Coordinates of C-alpha atoms in Angstrom, one line a residue:
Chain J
X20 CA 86.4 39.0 41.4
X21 CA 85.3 40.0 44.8
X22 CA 81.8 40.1 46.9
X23 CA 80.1 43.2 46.6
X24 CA 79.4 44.4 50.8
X25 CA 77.8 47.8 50.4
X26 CA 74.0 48.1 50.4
X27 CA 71.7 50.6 49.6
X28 CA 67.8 51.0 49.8
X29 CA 65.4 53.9 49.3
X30 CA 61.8 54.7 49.3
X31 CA 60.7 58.1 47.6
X32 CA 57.1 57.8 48.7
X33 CA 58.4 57.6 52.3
X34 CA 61.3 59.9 52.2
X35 CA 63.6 57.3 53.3
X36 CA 66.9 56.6 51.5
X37 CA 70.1 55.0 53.6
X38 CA 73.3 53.2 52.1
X39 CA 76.4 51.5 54.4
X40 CA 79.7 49.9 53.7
X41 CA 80.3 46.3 54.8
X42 CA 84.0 45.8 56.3
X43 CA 86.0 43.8 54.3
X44 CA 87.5 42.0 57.5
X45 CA 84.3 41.5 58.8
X46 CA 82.3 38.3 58.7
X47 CA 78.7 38.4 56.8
X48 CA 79.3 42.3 56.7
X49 CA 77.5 42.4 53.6
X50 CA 74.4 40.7 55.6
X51 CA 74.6 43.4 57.7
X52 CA 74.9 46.7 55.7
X53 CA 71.7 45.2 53.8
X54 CA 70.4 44.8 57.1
X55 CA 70.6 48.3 58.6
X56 CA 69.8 49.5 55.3
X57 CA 66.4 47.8 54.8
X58 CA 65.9 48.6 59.0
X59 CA 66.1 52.5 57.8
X60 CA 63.9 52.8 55.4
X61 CA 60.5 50.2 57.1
X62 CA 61.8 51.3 60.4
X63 CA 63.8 54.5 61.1
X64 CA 65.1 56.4 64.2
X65 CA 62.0 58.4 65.9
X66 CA 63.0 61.5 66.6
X67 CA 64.4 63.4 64.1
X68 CA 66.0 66.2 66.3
X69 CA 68.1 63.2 68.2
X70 CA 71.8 62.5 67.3
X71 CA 72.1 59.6 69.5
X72 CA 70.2 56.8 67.8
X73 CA 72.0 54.7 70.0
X74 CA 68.5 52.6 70.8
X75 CA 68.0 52.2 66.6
X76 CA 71.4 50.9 66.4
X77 CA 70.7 48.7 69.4
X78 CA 67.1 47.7 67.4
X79 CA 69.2 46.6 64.3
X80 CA 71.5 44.4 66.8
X81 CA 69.1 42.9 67.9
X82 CA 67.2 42.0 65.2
X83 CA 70.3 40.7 63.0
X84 CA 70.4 37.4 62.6
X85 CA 73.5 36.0 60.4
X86 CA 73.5 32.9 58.7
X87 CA 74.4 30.0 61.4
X88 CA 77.9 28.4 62.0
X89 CA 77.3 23.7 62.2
X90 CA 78.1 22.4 65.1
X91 CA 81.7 21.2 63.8
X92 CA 82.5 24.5 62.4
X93 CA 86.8 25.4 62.8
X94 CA 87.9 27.6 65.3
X95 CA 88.3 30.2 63.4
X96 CA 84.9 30.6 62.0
X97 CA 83.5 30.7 65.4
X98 CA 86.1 33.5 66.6
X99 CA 85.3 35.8 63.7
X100 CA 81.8 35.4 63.9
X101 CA 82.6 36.1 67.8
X102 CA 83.6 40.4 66.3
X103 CA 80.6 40.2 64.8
X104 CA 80.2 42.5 61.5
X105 CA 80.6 46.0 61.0
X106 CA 79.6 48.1 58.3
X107 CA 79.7 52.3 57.4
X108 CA 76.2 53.7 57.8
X109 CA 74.7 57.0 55.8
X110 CA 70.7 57.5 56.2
X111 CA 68.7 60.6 55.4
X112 CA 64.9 61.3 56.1
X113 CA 63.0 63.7 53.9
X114 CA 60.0 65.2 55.0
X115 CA 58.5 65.5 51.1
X116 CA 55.8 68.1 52.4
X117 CA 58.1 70.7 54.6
X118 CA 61.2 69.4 52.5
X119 CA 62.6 69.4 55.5
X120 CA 65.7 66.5 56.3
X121 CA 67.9 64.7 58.7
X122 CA 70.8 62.6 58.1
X123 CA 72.7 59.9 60.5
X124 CA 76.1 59.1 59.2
X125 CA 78.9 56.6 60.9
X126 CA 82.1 56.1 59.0
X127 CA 83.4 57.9 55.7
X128 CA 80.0 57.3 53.6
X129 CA 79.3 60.8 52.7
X130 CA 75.9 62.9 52.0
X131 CA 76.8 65.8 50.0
X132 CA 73.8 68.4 48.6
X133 CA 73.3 70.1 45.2
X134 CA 71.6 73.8 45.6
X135 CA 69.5 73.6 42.2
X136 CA 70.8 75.9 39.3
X137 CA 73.9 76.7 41.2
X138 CA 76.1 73.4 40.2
X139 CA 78.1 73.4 43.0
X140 CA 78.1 71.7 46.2
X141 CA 76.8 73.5 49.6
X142 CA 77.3 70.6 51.7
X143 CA 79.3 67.4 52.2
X144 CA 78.7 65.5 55.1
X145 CA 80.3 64.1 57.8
X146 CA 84.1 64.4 55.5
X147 CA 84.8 67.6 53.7
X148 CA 88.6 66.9 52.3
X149 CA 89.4 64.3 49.9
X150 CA 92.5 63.7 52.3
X151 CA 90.5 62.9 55.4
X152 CA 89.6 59.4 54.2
X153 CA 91.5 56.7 56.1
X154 CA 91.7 53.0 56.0
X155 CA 90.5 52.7 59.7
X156 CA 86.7 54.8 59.1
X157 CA 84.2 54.3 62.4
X158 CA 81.9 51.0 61.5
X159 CA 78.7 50.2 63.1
X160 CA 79.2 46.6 64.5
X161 CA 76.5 44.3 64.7
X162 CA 77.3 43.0 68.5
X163 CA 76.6 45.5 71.5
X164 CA 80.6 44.6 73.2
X165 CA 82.4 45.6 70.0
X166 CA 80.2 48.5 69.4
X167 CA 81.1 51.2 72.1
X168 CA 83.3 53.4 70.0
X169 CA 81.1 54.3 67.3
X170 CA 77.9 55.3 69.7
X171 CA 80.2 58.3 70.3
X172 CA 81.1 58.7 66.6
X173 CA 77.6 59.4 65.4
X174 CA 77.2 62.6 63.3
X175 CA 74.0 64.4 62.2
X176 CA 72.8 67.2 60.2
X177 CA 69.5 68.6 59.2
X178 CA 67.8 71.4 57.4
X179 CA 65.4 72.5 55.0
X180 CA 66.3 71.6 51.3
X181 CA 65.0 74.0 48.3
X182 CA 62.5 72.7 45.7
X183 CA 65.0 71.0 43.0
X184 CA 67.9 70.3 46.0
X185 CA 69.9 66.5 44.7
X186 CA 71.2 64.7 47.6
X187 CA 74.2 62.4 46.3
X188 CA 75.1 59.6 48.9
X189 CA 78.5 57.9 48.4
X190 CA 80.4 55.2 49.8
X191 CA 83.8 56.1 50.6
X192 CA 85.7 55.6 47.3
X193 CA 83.2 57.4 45.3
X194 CA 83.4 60.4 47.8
X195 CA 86.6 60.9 47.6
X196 CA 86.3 61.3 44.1
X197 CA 84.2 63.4 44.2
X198 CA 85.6 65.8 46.9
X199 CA 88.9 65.9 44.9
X200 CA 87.2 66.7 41.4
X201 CA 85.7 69.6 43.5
X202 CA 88.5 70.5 44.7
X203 CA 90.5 70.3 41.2
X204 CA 87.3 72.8 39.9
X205 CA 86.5 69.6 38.2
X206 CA 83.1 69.3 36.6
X207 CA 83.2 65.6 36.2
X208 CA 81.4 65.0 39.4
X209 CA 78.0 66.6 37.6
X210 CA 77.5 63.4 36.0
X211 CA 76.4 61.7 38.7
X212 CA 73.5 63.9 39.4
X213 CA 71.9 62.6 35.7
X214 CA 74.0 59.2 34.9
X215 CA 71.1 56.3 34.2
X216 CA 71.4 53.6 36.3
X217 CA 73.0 51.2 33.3
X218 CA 75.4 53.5 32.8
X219 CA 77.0 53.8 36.2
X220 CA 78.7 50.3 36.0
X221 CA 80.7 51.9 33.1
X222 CA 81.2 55.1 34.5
X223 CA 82.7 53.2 37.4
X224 CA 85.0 51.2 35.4
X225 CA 86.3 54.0 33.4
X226 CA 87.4 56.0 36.7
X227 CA 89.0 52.7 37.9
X228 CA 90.6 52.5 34.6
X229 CA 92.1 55.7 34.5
X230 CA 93.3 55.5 38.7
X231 CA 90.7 58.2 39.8
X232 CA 88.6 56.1 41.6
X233 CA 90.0 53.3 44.1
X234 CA 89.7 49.6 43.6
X235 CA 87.0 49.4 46.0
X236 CA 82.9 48.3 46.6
X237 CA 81.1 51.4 44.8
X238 CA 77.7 53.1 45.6
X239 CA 75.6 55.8 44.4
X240 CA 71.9 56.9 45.7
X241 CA 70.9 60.5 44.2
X242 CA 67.4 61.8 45.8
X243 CA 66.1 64.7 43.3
X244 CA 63.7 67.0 45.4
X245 CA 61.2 68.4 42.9
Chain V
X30 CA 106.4 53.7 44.1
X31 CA 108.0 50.6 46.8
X32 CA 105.7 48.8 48.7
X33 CA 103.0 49.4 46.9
X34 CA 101.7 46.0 46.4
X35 CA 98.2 45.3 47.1
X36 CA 98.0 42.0 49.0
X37 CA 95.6 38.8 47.5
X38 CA 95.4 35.5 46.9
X39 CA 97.4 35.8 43.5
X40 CA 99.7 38.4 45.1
X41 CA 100.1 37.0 48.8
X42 CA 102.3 38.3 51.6
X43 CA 104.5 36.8 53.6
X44 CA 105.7 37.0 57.2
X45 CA 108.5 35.3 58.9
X46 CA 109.0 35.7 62.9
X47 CA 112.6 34.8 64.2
X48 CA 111.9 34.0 67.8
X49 CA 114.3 33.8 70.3
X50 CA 114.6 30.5 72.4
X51 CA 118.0 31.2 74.6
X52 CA 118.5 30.3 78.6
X53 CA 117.8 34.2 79.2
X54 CA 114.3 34.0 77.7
X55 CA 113.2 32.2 81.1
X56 CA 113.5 35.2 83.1
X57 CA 110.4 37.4 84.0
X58 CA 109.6 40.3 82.2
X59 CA 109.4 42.4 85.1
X60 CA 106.4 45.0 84.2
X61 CA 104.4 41.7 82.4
X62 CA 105.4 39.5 85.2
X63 CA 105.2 36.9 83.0
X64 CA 108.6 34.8 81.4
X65 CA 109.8 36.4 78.8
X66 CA 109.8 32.7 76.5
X67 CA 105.8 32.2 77.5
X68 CA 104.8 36.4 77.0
X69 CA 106.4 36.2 73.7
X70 CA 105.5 32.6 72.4
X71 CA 101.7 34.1 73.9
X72 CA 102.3 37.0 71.7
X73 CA 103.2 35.5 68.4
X74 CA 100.2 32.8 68.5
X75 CA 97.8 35.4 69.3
X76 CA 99.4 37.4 65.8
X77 CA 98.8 34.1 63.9
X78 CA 95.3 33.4 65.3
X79 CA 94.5 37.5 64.7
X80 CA 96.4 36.9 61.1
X81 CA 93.9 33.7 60.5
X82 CA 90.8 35.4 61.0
X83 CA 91.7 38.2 59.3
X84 CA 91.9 35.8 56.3
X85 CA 89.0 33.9 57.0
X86 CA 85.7 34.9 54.7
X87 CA 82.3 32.8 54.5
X88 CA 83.6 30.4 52.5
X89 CA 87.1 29.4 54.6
X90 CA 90.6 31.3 55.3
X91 CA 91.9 32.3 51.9
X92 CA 95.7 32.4 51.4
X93 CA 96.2 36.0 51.5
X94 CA 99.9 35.6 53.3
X95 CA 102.4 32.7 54.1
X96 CA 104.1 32.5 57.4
X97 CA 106.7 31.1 59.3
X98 CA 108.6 30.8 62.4
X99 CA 111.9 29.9 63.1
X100 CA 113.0 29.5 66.6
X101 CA 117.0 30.1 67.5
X102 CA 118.2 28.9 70.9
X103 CA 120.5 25.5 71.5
X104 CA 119.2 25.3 67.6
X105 CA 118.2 27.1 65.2
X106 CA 115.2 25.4 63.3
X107 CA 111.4 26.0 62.4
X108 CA 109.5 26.6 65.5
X109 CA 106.0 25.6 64.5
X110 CA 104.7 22.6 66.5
X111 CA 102.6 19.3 66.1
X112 CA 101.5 18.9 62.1
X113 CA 103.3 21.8 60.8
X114 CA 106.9 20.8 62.6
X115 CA 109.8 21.4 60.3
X116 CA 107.8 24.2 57.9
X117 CA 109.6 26.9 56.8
X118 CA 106.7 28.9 55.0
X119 CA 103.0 27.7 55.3
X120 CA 99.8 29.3 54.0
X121 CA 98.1 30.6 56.5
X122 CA 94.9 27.8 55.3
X123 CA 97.4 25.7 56.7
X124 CA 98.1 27.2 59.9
X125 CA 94.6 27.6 60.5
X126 CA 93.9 24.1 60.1
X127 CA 96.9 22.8 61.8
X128 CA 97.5 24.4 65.2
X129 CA 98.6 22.0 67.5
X130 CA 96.5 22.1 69.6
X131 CA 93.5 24.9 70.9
X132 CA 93.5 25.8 74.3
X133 CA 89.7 27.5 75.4
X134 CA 90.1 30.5 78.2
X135 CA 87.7 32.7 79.7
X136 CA 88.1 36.5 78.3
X137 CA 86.5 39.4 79.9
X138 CA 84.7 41.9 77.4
X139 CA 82.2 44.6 77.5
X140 CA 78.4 43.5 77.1
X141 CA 77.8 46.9 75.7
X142 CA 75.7 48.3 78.8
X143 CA 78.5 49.4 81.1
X144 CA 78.8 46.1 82.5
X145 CA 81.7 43.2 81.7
X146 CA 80.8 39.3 80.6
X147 CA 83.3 36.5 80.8
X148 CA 83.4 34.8 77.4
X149 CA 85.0 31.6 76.6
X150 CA 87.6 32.1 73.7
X151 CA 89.5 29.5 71.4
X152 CA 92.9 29.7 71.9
X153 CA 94.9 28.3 69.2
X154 CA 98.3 27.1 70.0
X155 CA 101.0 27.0 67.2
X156 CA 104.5 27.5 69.2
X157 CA 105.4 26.0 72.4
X158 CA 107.6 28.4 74.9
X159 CA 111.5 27.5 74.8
X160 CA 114.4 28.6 76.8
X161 CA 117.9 27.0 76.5
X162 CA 121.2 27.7 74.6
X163 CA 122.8 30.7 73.7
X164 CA 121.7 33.1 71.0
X165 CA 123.0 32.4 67.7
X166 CA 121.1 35.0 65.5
X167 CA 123.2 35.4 63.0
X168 CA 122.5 31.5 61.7
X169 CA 118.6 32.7 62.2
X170 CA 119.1 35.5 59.3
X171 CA 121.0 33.1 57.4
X172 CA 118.2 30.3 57.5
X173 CA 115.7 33.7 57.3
X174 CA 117.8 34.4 54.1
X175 CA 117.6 30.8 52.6
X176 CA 113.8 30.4 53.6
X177 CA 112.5 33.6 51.5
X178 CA 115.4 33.1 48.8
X179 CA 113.2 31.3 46.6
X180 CA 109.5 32.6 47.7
X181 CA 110.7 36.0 47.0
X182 CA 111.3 34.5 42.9
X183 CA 108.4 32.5 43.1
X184 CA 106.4 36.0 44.3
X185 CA 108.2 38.7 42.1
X186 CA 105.0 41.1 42.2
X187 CA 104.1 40.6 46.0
X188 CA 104.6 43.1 48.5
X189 CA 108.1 42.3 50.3
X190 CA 108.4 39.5 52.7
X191 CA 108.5 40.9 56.6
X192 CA 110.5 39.6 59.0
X193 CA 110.0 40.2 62.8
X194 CA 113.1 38.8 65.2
X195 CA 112.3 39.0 68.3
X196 CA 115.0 38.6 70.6
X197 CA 116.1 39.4 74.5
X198 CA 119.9 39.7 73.8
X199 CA 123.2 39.7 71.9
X200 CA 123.9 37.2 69.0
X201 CA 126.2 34.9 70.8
X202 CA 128.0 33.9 67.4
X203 CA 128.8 36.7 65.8
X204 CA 127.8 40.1 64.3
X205 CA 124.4 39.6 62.9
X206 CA 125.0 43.2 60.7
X207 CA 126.2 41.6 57.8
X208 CA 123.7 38.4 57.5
X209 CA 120.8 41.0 58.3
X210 CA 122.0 43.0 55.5
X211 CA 122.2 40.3 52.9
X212 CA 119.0 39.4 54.1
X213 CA 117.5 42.6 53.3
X214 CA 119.0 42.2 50.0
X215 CA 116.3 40.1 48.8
X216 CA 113.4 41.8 47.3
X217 CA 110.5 41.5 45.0
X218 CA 109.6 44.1 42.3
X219 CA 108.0 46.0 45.0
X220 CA 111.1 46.4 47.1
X221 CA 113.5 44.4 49.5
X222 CA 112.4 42.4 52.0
X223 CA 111.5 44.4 55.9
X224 CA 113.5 43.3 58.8
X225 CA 112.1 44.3 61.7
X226 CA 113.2 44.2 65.4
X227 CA 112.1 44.2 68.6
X228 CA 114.6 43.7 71.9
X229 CA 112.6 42.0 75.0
X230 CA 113.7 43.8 78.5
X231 CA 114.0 42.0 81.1
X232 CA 113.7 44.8 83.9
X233 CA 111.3 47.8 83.8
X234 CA 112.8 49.8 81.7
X235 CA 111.7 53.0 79.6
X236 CA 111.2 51.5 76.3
X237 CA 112.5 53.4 72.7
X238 CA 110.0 53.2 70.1
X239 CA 109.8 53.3 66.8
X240 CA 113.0 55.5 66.8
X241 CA 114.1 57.4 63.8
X242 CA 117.9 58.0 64.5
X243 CA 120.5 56.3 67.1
X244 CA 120.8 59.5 68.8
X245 CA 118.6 58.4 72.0
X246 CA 120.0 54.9 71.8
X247 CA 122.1 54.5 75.1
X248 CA 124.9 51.4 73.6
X249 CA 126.3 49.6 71.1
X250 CA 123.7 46.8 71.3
X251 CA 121.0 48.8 71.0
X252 CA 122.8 50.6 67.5
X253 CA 123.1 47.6 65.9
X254 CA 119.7 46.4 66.2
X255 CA 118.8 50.0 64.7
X256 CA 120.8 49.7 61.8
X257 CA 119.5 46.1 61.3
X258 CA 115.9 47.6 61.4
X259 CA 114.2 48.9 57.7
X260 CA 112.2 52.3 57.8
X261 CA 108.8 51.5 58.4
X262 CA 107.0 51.8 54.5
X263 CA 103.9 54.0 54.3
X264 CA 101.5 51.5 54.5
X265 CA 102.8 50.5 58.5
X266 CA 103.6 54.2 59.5
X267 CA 100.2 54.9 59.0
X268 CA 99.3 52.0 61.3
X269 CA 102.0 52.6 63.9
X270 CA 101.1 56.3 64.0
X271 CA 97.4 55.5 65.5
X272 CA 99.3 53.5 67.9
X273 CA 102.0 55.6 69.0
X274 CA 102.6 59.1 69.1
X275 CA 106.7 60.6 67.3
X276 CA 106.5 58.4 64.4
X277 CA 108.5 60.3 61.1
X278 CA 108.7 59.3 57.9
X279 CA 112.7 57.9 59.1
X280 CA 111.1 55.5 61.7
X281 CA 112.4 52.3 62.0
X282 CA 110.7 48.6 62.5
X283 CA 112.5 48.8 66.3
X284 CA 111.6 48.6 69.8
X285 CA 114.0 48.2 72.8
X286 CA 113.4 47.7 76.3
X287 CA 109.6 46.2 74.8
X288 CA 107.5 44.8 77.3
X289 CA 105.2 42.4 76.8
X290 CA 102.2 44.4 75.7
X291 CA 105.0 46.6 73.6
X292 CA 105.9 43.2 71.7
X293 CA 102.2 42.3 71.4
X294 CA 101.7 45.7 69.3
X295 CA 105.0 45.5 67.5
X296 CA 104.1 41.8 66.1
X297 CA 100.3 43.6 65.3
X298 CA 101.7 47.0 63.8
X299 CA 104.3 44.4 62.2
X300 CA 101.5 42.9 60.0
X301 CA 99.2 45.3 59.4
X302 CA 100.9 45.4 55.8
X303 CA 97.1 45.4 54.2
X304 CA 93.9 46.1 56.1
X305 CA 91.8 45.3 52.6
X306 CA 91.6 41.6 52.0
X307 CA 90.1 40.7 48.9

């Protein structure tokens, strides 16, 4: 039907956990979410009290090589390579000993956290309303000229998470569902935190099925403090 | 709900550009300072060459939307040049691997340090500047009309056909009212086909855009063209509202007194009908 242009890669023994959102209208944009994915987790920002990982983004620019265009490839090709690609990017560091965490987020993937016990959501990051999702959401672009607007559009948040704390990380279409079953006192949005991973495909299709969920690349990463 | 229509390869879009080609369009456009024929044939192959790689994906340009553009002037007639002379609708495959010829320029960009790089850049070229004749616009909606006529049967579920006339003047042979009105009377399931409308100024003038009612609308030129122009759908309101600032939910596909750089974003807000190709 379509290619699939999200990513998503975790490590528990590192604490390390990021997903991103290729742009449709961008060339090897799938490439590239894998890319700053897979930079996250062997390779992350430094400092974890720095919004601006400015330098980490310019790392995974620079270090992003997308398959070549032949010498007698059309104009075209060589234009839209020319943009470059452009993905959403969500990545959270856990500290496992100190529990304590720091997430990165450009775009409309979302982080939202689960207080244990309390089945309800204390946070939802960096979109809070199911209607602040847009068609037009921040990218990351994978060449430094077409890249200036989202190295001001970098939001971060960080604190210390509570033994049994779930992070859920979502890509766009997925948060918004969720957001709006919160908001509709919904429950549905608990599945997620317990769904096997063979299951979600189904769960996925079913919310499509039904119009809940929009016809759209669809990623889930839940991180379960103990 | 109208214009609703997601747009793919089974389901694909269609844009048709009236351009037009009269004596008058040989005058500059006095804030572009550029002739109003070259700004706005500049204008409509840059939207084709933006529409192309839009389309484009790893494997080639997939037929997402067909286009055409017909040219009214001493004639009225397809416009496209070289291989694709005499089309009335092409896939856009085609018109990616047909320009007639591709021009390379030098562009200035950011490097992404603060500093600015000159970049060569392929310019495609699918329509030549023209400027002769009189206006007859009224024959252009009727060949509009006969060109979509049968895509719009052949396309039943696609989101409506758009058409952009771009034009500096008065029709010359009549009122074009009633053939923009039967032209707007074709539709698909998902509604009747846009007519949009932007008026090229020669002078520096303040331009209206986007307008919701004639109320600002100095004359009776300027009226018609409103009433010629559909309300922009949800789907381009939300585009043309990140653009431009007074947009209501009764704005109109209509610029007057566009310059140059106001034509170049009316043709882009014009076919921003999707921004998820799949």
């Amino acid at each position: 039907m379509w290619e699939y242009e999200d990513a998503a890669r975790g490590d528990n023994t590192l604490g390390r956990f990021a997903i991103a959102d290729g742009a449709t209208e961008s060339s090897y944009s799938g490439e590239w979410a894998r890319h700053l994915t897979s930079l996250f987790v062997t390779d992350p920002p430094k400092t974890s009290r720095d919004r601006h990982i400015g330098p980490w983004i310019r790392k995974a620019q620079g270090t992003f090589r997308a398959s070549p265009l032949g010498d007698t490839a059309p104009w075209y090709a060589i234009e839209k390579a020319r943009l470059g690609s452009h993905a959403t990017f969500l990545g959270l560091k856990i500290n496992l000993d100190s529990r304590f965490w720091v997430a990165w987020a450009v775009g409309d993937s979302c982080l939202f956290r689960c207080d244990p016990l309390a089945s309800s959501l204390s946070l939802s990051f960096p979109i809070g309303h199911p209607d602040d999702f847009n068609s037009s959401p921040t990218l990351v672009g994978s060449k430094p000229s077409r890249n200036t607007h989202s190295l001001s559009k970098i939001w971060r948040r960080w604190g210390r998470a509570q033994r049994g704390t779930a992070f859920v990380m979502a890509s766009d279409a997925l948060a918004q569902w969720i957001l709006s079953d919160v908001r509709d006192d919904g429950r549905e949005w608990l599945t997620l935190l317990t769904i096997e991973e063979d299951k979600f495909p189904q769960f996925v299709e079913n919310l499509r099925t039904n119009s809940s969920l929009k016809n759209d690349d669809t990623t889930a990463m839940i991180v379960q403090l103990a | 709900m109208a214009y609703s229509a997601e747009i793919g390869r089974l389901n694909p879009g269609c844009f048709l550009i009236l351009i037009d080609q009269s004596g008058s369009m040989a005058d500059v456009q006095a804030t572009s300072g550029v002739q109003k024929a070259q700004g706005a044939s500049d204008a409509v192959n840059r939207v084709l060459a933006d529409l192309v790689i839009r389309c484009t994906k790893q494997e080639g340009v997939r037929d997402y939307f067909h286009v055409g553009v017909i040219g009214y002037g001493s004639s009225v007639q397809p416009a496209l040049a070289g291989a694709l002379s005499g089309r009335d609708l092409v896939p856009i495959s085609e018109i990616a691997d047909l320009p007639s010829r591709v021009d390379e320029r030098m562009r200035r960009e950011s490097d992404g340090a603060g500093g600015v790089v000159d970049v060569p850049t392929r310019l495609p070229i699918w329509l030549e500047p023209v400027a002769e004749g009189g206006t007859p616009m009224c024959e252009s909606l009727k060949l509009a009309r006969s060109a979509l006529n049968g895509w719009v049967v052949s396309h039943e579920t696609s989101f409506p056909p758009v058409v952009i006339n771009l034009t500096d003047g008065e029709a010359t042979d009549g009122d074009p009212l009633g053939p923009a009105q039967e032209l707007v009377g074709l539709h698909t399931k998902d509604g009747e086909v846009l007519l949009f409308n932007c008026h090229i100024s020669s002078q520096k003038a303040q331009p209206v855009l986007y307008p919701d009612s004639e109320s600002g609308l100095a004359d009776d030129y300027a009226k018609r063209l409103f009433r010629m122009s559909s309300i922009l759908p949800e789907r381009v309101r939300a585009i043309a509202s990140q653009e431009e600032h007074n947009i209501t939910e009764s704005s109109r596909g209509f610029v007057f007194n566009a310059d140059i750089a106001d034509l170049v974003k009316f043709l882009d807000i014009g076919t921003r009908v999707s921004t998820d190709l799949r």
